[in-house]
CSV table of C-alpha atoms in Angstrom, one decimal:
chain,number,residue,atom,x,y,z
A,1,MET,CA,28.2,-30.4,64.7
A,2,ASN,CA,25.2,-32.3,63.8
A,3,GLU,CA,22.5,-30.3,65.5
A,4,MET,CA,24.6,-26.8,64.7
A,5,ALA,CA,23.6,-27.5,61.2
A,6,ASP,CA,21.1,-28.7,61.9
A,7,ALA,CA,19.7,-25.5,64.2
A,8,ILE,CA,21.9,-23.4,60.9
A,9,ILE,CA,19.0,-25.3,58.7
A,10,PHE,CA,15.7,-24.6,60.7
A,11,GLU,CA,16.9,-21.3,62.4
A,12,SER,CA,16.2,-19.8,59.1
A,13,GLN,CA,12.6,-21.2,58.0
A,14,SER,CA,9.8,-19.0,59.2
A,15,ILE,CA,6.3,-20.4,58.2
A,16,MET,CA,3.5,-17.9,56.7
A,17,PRO,CA,-0.2,-18.5,58.2
A,18,ALA,CA,-1.0,-19.4,54.5
A,19,GLN,CA,1.1,-22.5,54.4
A,20,PHE,CA,-1.5,-23.7,57.9
A,21,PHE,CA,-4.5,-22.5,55.5
A,22,PRO,CA,-4.1,-23.1,51.9
A,23,ASN,CA,-7.6,-24.2,50.8
A,24,ARG,CA,-9.8,-22.2,53.1
A,25,ARG,CA,-12.2,-20.5,51.1
A,26,ASP,CA,-13.2,-17.7,53.5
A,27,SER,CA,-13.7,-14.9,50.7
A,28,ALA,CA,-12.6,-11.6,53.0
A,29,LEU,CA,-9.7,-13.5,53.4
A,30,MET,CA,-8.9,-13.9,49.8
A,31,ASP,CA,-5.3,-12.9,48.3
A,32,PRO,CA,-5.8,-9.6,46.1
A,33,PHE,CA,-5.3,-11.6,43.3
A,34,ARG,CA,-7.6,-14.1,43.7
A,35,ARG,CA,-10.7,-11.2,43.9
A,36,LEU,CA,-9.2,-9.9,41.3
A,37,ALA,CA,-10.1,-12.9,39.3
A,38,LEU,CA,-13.2,-13.7,41.7
A,39,ALA,CA,-14.5,-9.4,40.2
A,40,VAL,CA,-13.7,-10.7,36.0
A,41,LEU,CA,-15.3,-13.2,36.1
A,42,VAL,CA,-18.7,-11.7,37.7
A,43,ASP,CA,-18.7,-8.8,35.9
A,44,ALA,CA,-18.3,-10.6,32.9
A,45,VAL,CA,-20.9,-12.9,33.8
A,46,HIS,CA,-23.3,-9.8,34.8
A,47,VAL,CA,-23.0,-7.7,31.3
A,48,PHE,CA,-23.3,-10.7,29.8
A,49,GLN,CA,-26.5,-11.0,30.7
A,50,SER,CA,-27.9,-7.8,31.9
A,51,ASN,CA,-26.6,-6.8,28.4
A,52,ILE,CA,-28.4,-9.3,25.9
A,53,ASP,CA,-31.2,-7.5,24.5
A,54,ALA,CA,-29.0,-5.0,23.6
A,55,LEU,CA,-29.5,-2.1,21.1
A,56,ARG,CA,-27.3,1.0,21.7
A,57,PRO,CA,-24.6,-0.3,20.4
A,58,GLY,CA,-22.0,0.2,23.1
A,59,ARG,CA,-23.9,-1.7,25.5
A,60,LYS,CA,-23.9,-4.3,22.0
A,61,ARG,CA,-20.2,-4.0,22.0
A,62,GLU,CA,-20.2,-5.0,26.2
A,63,PHE,CA,-22.4,-8.1,25.6
A,64,MET,CA,-20.1,-8.8,22.2
A,65,GLU,CA,-16.6,-8.5,24.9
A,66,ALA,CA,-18.1,-10.5,27.6
A,67,ARG,CA,-19.3,-13.3,25.4
A,68,GLU,CA,-16.6,-13.3,23.8
A,69,TRP,CA,-14.8,-14.0,27.2
A,70,LEU,CA,-17.3,-16.6,29.2
A,71,LEU,CA,-17.9,-18.2,25.9
A,72,GLY,CA,-15.1,-18.4,22.6
A,73,PRO,CA,-11.7,-20.2,22.3
A,74,PRO,CA,-9.1,-20.4,24.6
A,75,GLY,CA,-7.6,-17.2,25.3
A,76,ARG,CA,-3.6,-16.3,26.8
A,77,GLY,CA,-2.5,-14.4,30.2
A,78,PRO,CA,-3.2,-14.5,33.3
A,79,PHE,CA,-7.0,-13.7,32.8
A,80,ALA,CA,-8.2,-15.3,30.3
A,81,PHE,CA,-11.4,-17.4,31.3
A,82,GLU,CA,-9.7,-20.5,31.8
A,83,ASN,CA,-6.8,-19.4,34.5
A,84,VAL,CA,-9.2,-17.7,36.4
A,85,CYS,CA,-10.9,-20.5,36.6
A,86,PHE,CA,-8.9,-22.6,37.6
A,87,LEU,CA,-7.3,-19.9,39.6
A,88,LEU,CA,-10.8,-20.0,41.6
A,89,ASP,CA,-11.7,-24.0,41.8
A,90,VAL,CA,-14.8,-22.6,39.0
A,91,ASP,CA,-15.4,-25.3,36.6
A,92,GLY,CA,-15.5,-23.6,33.7
A,93,SER,CA,-17.5,-25.7,31.1
A,94,HIS,CA,-20.1,-26.7,33.7
A,95,LEU,CA,-19.6,-22.3,33.9
A,96,ARG,CA,-20.3,-22.3,29.8
A,97,THR,CA,-22.5,-24.9,30.2
A,98,TRP,CA,-25.2,-23.1,32.5
A,99,LEU,CA,-24.2,-19.7,30.2
A,100,ARG,CA,-25.0,-20.7,26.8
A,101,ARG,CA,-28.8,-22.8,28.3
A,102,TRP,CA,-29.3,-19.2,30.4
A,103,GLN,CA,-29.3,-17.5,26.9
A,104,ALA,CA,-30.7,-19.9,25.0
A,105,MET,CA,-33.5,-19.5,27.5
A,106,LYS,CA,-33.5,-15.6,27.5
A,107,ARG,CA,-34.3,-16.0,24.0
A,108,ALA,CA,-36.9,-17.7,24.2
A,109,GLY,CA,-38.7,-15.0,26.0
A,110,ARG,CA,-38.1,-17.9,29.2
A,111,PRO,CA,-38.0,-16.6,32.5
A,112,CYS,CA,-34.0,-16.9,33.9
A,113,ARG,CA,-32.5,-15.8,36.9
A,114,VAL,CA,-30.0,-13.2,37.1
A,115,LEU,CA,-27.0,-13.2,38.9
A,116,ALA,CA,-27.2,-10.6,41.7
A,117,ARG,CA,-24.7,-8.1,42.0
A,118,ARG,CA,-24.5,-6.5,45.9
A,119,SER,CA,-22.2,-3.5,46.0
A,120,PRO,CA,-20.7,-4.2,49.8
A,121,VAL,CA,-21.2,-0.2,50.4
A,122,ASN,CA,-24.0,1.2,52.5
A,123,ARG,CA,-26.4,2.2,51.7
A,124,MET,CA,-28.6,3.2,55.2
A,125,ARG,CA,-26.1,6.0,54.9
A,126,THR,CA,-25.6,9.4,53.4
A,127,LEU,CA,-21.9,9.6,51.8
A,128,ARG,CA,-21.3,13.6,52.9
A,129,PRO,CA,-17.6,14.5,52.9
A,130,PRO,CA,-16.2,14.7,56.6
A,131,ARG,CA,-16.9,18.2,58.8
A,132,ALA,CA,-14.1,20.3,58.0
A,133,ARG,CA,-12.0,20.6,61.1
A,134,ARG,CA,-12.5,24.4,62.5
A,135,GLY,CA,-8.8,23.5,65.1
A,136,LEU,CA,-6.6,24.4,63.3
A,137,LYS,CA,-7.5,27.3,61.3
A,138,HIS,CA,-10.0,29.0,64.2
A,139,ALA,CA,-6.3,29.1,66.2
A,140,TYR,CA,-4.4,30.5,63.3
A,141,GLU,CA,-7.3,33.0,62.2
A,142,ALA,CA,-7.6,33.9,65.9
A,143,SER,CA,-3.6,34.4,66.2
A,144,GLN,CA,-4.1,36.4,63.9
A,145,GLY,CA,-6.6,39.5,63.8
A,146,SER,CA,-5.2,40.3,68.0
C-alpha cells in the first residue's frame, strides 16, 4: 500500500526546466515578463538621457515622465521602478545614484556616457516584402484562358 501511495504521489509530478535552471542569465532565454521589464527600464533610461536638453514640448514631457519614473517616489504596480529592478536583480538605489550623477555632469557640460541601444534588426540586408508567388495565380489564369 505504501509503495502504491508513493507511486501515485510522484506519478503526477513533473519537473520543468526552469526548476533546474532558475538563475540562468541568458537574455535569449529570459521569460517574456522579464524581457518586457528590461525593455521598460532601458527605454526609460534612454528617454531620460536623450531628452535631457529637449526644447520641444513633447520631448520635454517624455523626459519629465522618465525622470519621474526613474527618480521619483516609489510607485505601485508590476512595472513600478522598484518592482522592475527587483525582477531584473538590479540595485535601484545604485542606478538612481548613477543617473543623478550623470544628470549633474550633463548639466555641467562635462562629457557623459549614454546608454547605447542596438536594434536586433540586421541593417546590412534590405527590408523588402517577399516576392509574390506566381504558382497559384498563374495556374488559375491559365485555366481560365484555355
